[in-house]
Coordinates of C-alpha atoms in Angstrom, one line a residue:
Chain A
X11 CA 19.5 -7.0 4.1
X12 CA 17.7 -9.7 3.1
X13 CA 18.3 -8.7 -0.3
X14 CA 22.2 -9.2 1.0
X15 CA 22.0 -12.3 3.1
X16 CA 20.7 -13.5 -0.2
X17 CA 23.2 -12.2 -2.4
X18 CA 22.1 -12.6 -6.1
X19 CA 19.5 -14.4 -8.5
X20 CA 16.2 -13.1 -8.7
X21 CA 14.9 -13.9 -5.6
X22 CA 17.1 -11.3 -3.5
X23 CA 15.9 -9.0 -6.6
X24 CA 12.6 -9.8 -5.3
X25 CA 13.5 -9.4 -1.5
X26 CA 15.1 -5.8 -2.4
X27 CA 12.1 -4.7 -4.1
X28 CA 10.2 -5.1 -1.1
X29 CA 11.7 -3.3 0.5
X30 CA 12.0 -0.4 -1.7
X31 CA 8.2 -0.9 -1.6
X32 CA 8.6 -0.4 2.5
X33 CA 11.0 2.1 2.8
X34 CA 8.3 4.2 0.7
X35 CA 6.0 3.7 2.0
X36 CA 7.7 3.8 5.1
X37 CA 8.6 7.4 4.1
X38 CA 5.3 8.5 3.4
X39 CA 3.6 7.3 6.3
X40 CA 5.9 9.4 8.4
X41 CA 5.1 12.6 7.0
X42 CA 2.0 14.8 6.8
X43 CA 1.2 14.2 2.9
X44 CA -1.3 16.5 1.0
X45 CA -0.5 15.3 -2.1
X46 CA -1.0 12.0 -2.0
X47 CA -3.0 11.3 -4.9
X48 CA -0.3 13.2 -7.2
X49 CA 2.9 11.4 -5.6
X50 CA 0.9 7.7 -6.4
X51 CA -0.1 9.4 -10.0
X52 CA 4.0 10.4 -10.2
X53 CA 5.5 6.7 -9.2
X54 CA 3.1 4.9 -11.5
X55 CA 3.9 7.1 -14.5
X56 CA 7.6 6.3 -13.8
X57 CA 7.3 3.1 -13.0
X58 CA 5.1 2.2 -16.5
X59 CA 7.7 4.3 -18.2
X60 CA 10.0 2.5 -17.0
X61 CA 8.3 -1.2 -17.4
X62 CA 8.1 0.1 -20.6
X63 CA 11.5 0.2 -21.6
X64 CA 11.8 -2.9 -19.6
X65 CA 9.9 -5.6 -21.5
X66 CA 10.0 -4.1 -25.1
X67 CA 14.3 -4.4 -25.2
X68 CA 16.1 -6.6 -25.4
X69 CA 18.8 -8.6 -24.3
X70 CA 21.5 -6.7 -26.2
X71 CA 20.6 -3.4 -25.3
X72 CA 20.9 -3.9 -21.3
X73 CA 23.6 -1.8 -21.4
X74 CA 22.2 1.3 -22.8
X75 CA 18.8 0.2 -20.5
X76 CA 21.6 0.8 -16.8
X77 CA 22.6 4.3 -18.6
X78 CA 19.4 5.3 -19.0
X79 CA 18.3 4.5 -16.0
X80 CA 21.8 6.3 -14.9
X81 CA 20.8 9.3 -16.6
X82 CA 17.6 9.3 -14.8
X83 CA 18.9 8.7 -11.5
X84 CA 21.1 12.1 -12.2
X85 CA 18.2 14.3 -13.3
X86 CA 16.5 13.2 -10.6
X87 CA 18.8 14.3 -8.3
X88 CA 19.1 18.0 -10.1
X89 CA 15.3 18.0 -9.5
X90 CA 15.3 16.6 -6.1
X91 CA 17.7 19.7 -4.8
X92 CA 16.0 22.0 -7.0
X93 CA 12.9 21.0 -5.0
X94 CA 14.8 21.6 -1.5
X95 CA 16.2 24.8 -2.9
X96 CA 12.6 25.9 -3.8
X97 CA 11.3 24.9 0.1
X98 CA 14.2 25.3 1.8
X99 CA 12.0 26.0 5.5
X100 CA 10.4 22.7 5.0
X101 CA 14.0 21.4 5.5
X102 CA 15.6 23.9 7.9
X103 CA 18.5 24.6 5.1
X104 CA 17.1 28.6 5.0
X105 CA 20.0 30.8 5.3
X106 CA 22.5 27.6 6.3
X107 CA 25.8 27.9 4.0
X108 CA 26.7 24.7 4.3
X109 CA 22.8 23.2 2.9
X110 CA 23.1 25.6 0.2
X111 CA 27.1 24.3 -1.0
X112 CA 26.4 20.8 -0.4
X113 CA 22.9 21.4 -2.4
X114 CA 25.1 22.8 -5.6
X115 CA 27.5 19.9 -4.9
X116 CA 24.5 17.5 -5.6
X117 CA 23.5 19.3 -8.6
X118 CA 26.7 19.6 -9.4
X119 CA 28.1 16.1 -9.4
X120 CA 24.3 15.1 -10.4
X121 CA 24.2 16.6 -14.2
X122 CA 28.0 15.6 -14.5
X123 CA 25.8 11.5 -14.0
X124 CA 23.2 12.8 -16.3
X125 CA 25.7 14.2 -18.6
X126 CA 27.6 11.3 -18.5
X127 CA 25.4 8.8 -18.8
X128 CA 24.1 10.6 -21.8
X129 CA 27.8 10.9 -23.5
X130 CA 28.8 8.4 -26.4
X131 CA 32.2 7.4 -25.3
X132 CA 33.0 4.7 -22.9
X133 CA 32.9 5.6 -18.6
X134 CA 33.1 3.0 -16.4
X135 CA 29.4 2.4 -15.8
X136 CA 30.9 2.1 -11.8
X137 CA 31.4 5.3 -11.9
X138 CA 28.5 6.7 -12.7
X139 CA 27.2 4.4 -10.1
X140 CA 29.7 5.7 -7.5
X141 CA 28.8 9.7 -8.7
X142 CA 24.8 8.7 -8.5
X143 CA 25.9 7.5 -4.7
X144 CA 27.6 10.6 -4.1
X145 CA 24.8 13.3 -5.0
X146 CA 22.5 11.0 -2.5
X147 CA 24.2 11.3 0.5
X148 CA 25.5 15.3 -0.2
X149 CA 21.6 15.8 -0.9
X150 CA 20.8 13.9 2.2
X151 CA 23.5 15.8 4.0
X152 CA 21.7 18.7 2.5
X153 CA 18.3 17.0 4.0
X154 CA 19.4 16.8 7.5
X155 CA 17.9 12.8 5.7
X156 CA 19.8 10.2 8.1
X157 CA 19.4 7.4 6.2
X158 CA 20.3 9.0 2.5
X159 CA 23.4 9.9 3.7
X160 CA 24.4 6.7 4.8
X161 CA 22.6 5.0 1.6
X162 CA 24.4 7.5 -0.9
X163 CA 27.8 6.9 0.9
X164 CA 27.1 3.1 0.3
X165 CA 27.0 2.7 -2.5
X166 CA 29.4 5.5 -3.6
X167 CA 32.2 4.2 -1.6
X168 CA 30.9 0.6 -3.5
X169 CA 31.1 2.5 -6.8
X170 CA 34.6 3.0 -6.8
X171 CA 35.3 -0.3 -5.2
X172 CA 34.0 -2.1 -8.2
X173 CA 36.2 0.3 -10.0
X174 CA 39.2 -0.1 -8.7
X175 CA 38.6 -4.4 -8.5
X176 CA 37.7 -4.0 -12.7
X177 CA 40.4 -2.7 -13.4
X178 CA 42.9 -4.6 -11.5
X179 CA 40.9 -7.3 -13.0
X180 CA 41.7 -6.0 -16.9
X181 CA 45.4 -5.3 -15.4
X182 CA 45.6 -9.1 -15.5
X183 CA 44.1 -9.8 -18.4
X184 CA 46.5 -7.8 -20.5
X185 CA 50.0 -9.6 -18.9
X186 CA 50.1 -6.5 -16.4
X187 CA 51.2 -4.7 -18.7
X188 CA 51.1 -0.8 -17.7
X189 CA 48.9 1.2 -20.3
X190 CA 50.7 3.4 -23.0
X191 CA 50.1 6.0 -25.5
X192 CA 51.0 4.1 -29.0
X193 CA 50.8 1.0 -28.1
X194 CA 47.6 -1.4 -29.6
Chain B
X6 CA 15.6 16.3 10.8
X7 CA 19.4 17.0 11.8
X8 CA 22.1 19.1 10.4
X9 CA 25.0 18.2 8.5
X10 CA 27.3 18.0 10.7
X11 CA 25.4 16.1 13.4
X12 CA 25.6 13.3 10.4
X13 CA 29.1 13.6 9.5
X14 CA 30.2 11.0 11.6
X15 CA 27.5 8.7 10.7
X16 CA 28.1 9.6 6.7
X17 CA 32.6 8.4 7.5
X18 CA 30.8 5.4 9.2
X19 CA 28.8 3.9 5.8
X20 CA 31.9 4.6 4.0
X21 CA 34.0 2.9 6.0
X22 CA 31.1 0.2 6.0
X23 CA 30.9 0.1 2.0
X24 CA 34.8 -0.2 1.8
X25 CA 34.7 -3.4 3.6
X26 CA 31.0 -5.0 2.2
X27 CA 31.7 -4.2 -1.2
X28 CA 35.1 -5.8 -1.5
X29 CA 34.4 -9.2 -1.3
X30 CA 30.8 -8.6 -3.6
X31 CA 30.7 -9.4 -7.0
X32 CA 31.5 -5.8 -9.5
X33 CA 29.3 -8.0 -11.5
X34 CA 26.7 -6.1 -9.4
X35 CA 26.2 -3.3 -11.6
X36 CA 22.3 -3.4 -11.4
X37 CA 21.6 -3.9 -8.3
X38 CA 23.3 -0.5 -7.1
X39 CA 21.8 1.4 -9.6
X40 CA 18.2 0.2 -8.1
X41 CA 19.4 0.6 -4.7
X42 CA 20.7 4.4 -5.3
X43 CA 17.4 5.2 -6.9
X44 CA 15.2 3.3 -4.3
X45 CA 17.2 6.5 -2.2
X46 CA 16.7 8.4 -3.7
X47 CA 13.1 8.0 -4.7
X48 CA 12.6 7.7 -0.4
X49 CA 14.1 11.2 -0.8
X50 CA 11.6 12.8 -4.0
X51 CA 8.9 11.3 -1.3
X52 CA 9.6 13.2 1.1
X53 CA 9.9 16.7 -0.9
X54 CA 7.2 15.9 -1.8
X55 CA 5.2 15.3 1.2
X56 CA 6.4 18.9 1.8
X57 CA 3.8 21.9 1.2
X58 CA 5.6 24.7 -0.5
X59 CA 5.7 26.8 -3.8
X60 CA 4.3 25.0 -6.6
X61 CA 6.7 25.1 -8.1
X62 CA 9.1 22.5 -6.0
X63 CA 6.5 20.8 -5.9
X64 CA 6.4 20.4 -9.2
X65 CA 10.3 19.2 -9.5
X66 CA 9.9 16.6 -6.2
X67 CA 7.2 15.2 -8.2
X68 CA 9.9 15.2 -11.1
X69 CA 12.3 13.4 -8.4
X70 CA 9.5 10.9 -8.0
X71 CA 9.1 10.3 -11.6
X72 CA 12.8 9.8 -12.7
X73 CA 13.3 8.2 -9.9
X74 CA 10.6 5.5 -9.6
X75 CA 11.8 4.9 -13.7
X76 CA 15.2 4.1 -12.9
X77 CA 14.1 1.7 -9.7
X78 CA 12.5 -0.4 -12.7
X79 CA 14.7 -0.1 -15.4
X80 CA 17.8 -1.4 -12.6
X81 CA 15.4 -4.1 -11.7
X82 CA 14.2 -5.0 -15.0
X83 CA 17.8 -5.2 -15.9
X84 CA 18.8 -7.5 -13.3
X85 CA 16.1 -9.6 -13.7
X86 CA 16.8 -9.9 -17.2
X87 CA 20.7 -10.9 -16.7
X88 CA 18.9 -13.8 -14.2
X89 CA 17.7 -14.9 -17.1
X90 CA 21.2 -15.0 -18.8
X91 CA 22.5 -18.5 -19.5
X92 CA 25.2 -19.6 -18.3
X93 CA 28.4 -19.8 -20.6
X94 CA 30.0 -23.4 -21.4

């Protein structure tokens, strides 16, 4: 929330990072954790991998890194849905058709996001971000986690709105002419 | 934990709030949006990894934690690099 208030800049980015760290700490603290070393190891390894890519990358590679992050989000969503599917008793989804349908929809959209991010053609980055947000929202609904459902819905709608804004700007830049086949 | 139907009103309110909030925001904030989604998925993956279940469930959740934390750092890093860019004259 503080990062949103700052709107932009490095300070906002750092505040957002602190917020993420606090949220992760709260999520771990509120559950009985038995495999904490494995979880910390996975976070450190994933964070180190991401840091290595970001530190070594040139500025012209930034769009590629954004797509890599979106592909990783899709894979994370699929793995998360698989984990919930393999452990249904812990999240109360055992025998619930609605929860299983939400999980299946999350896997489908997460897979599309990962494929779209790795696809060589140009797919709007906001559409991929929106897809990842909707995936998080669906998985949150299936797991009964309100924070995930709310955050995912916010991000999903924001991605769609940004995409509409970009399309409007592009249309204004082209003089309001509609796209037609055969025109340069 | 509550069911999916109990969360539906909150979900719809969040959709409305997202539409209102993003209308004023700049559309260049894609890395920030990616970082936000990564952090949401990271929290969910941590919760899934914390629950003890079968070995397959645990390793899938740890894979989700790995991917989500890498995506979060990548998205935050892209945001930091973007801030370094000098404005055009």
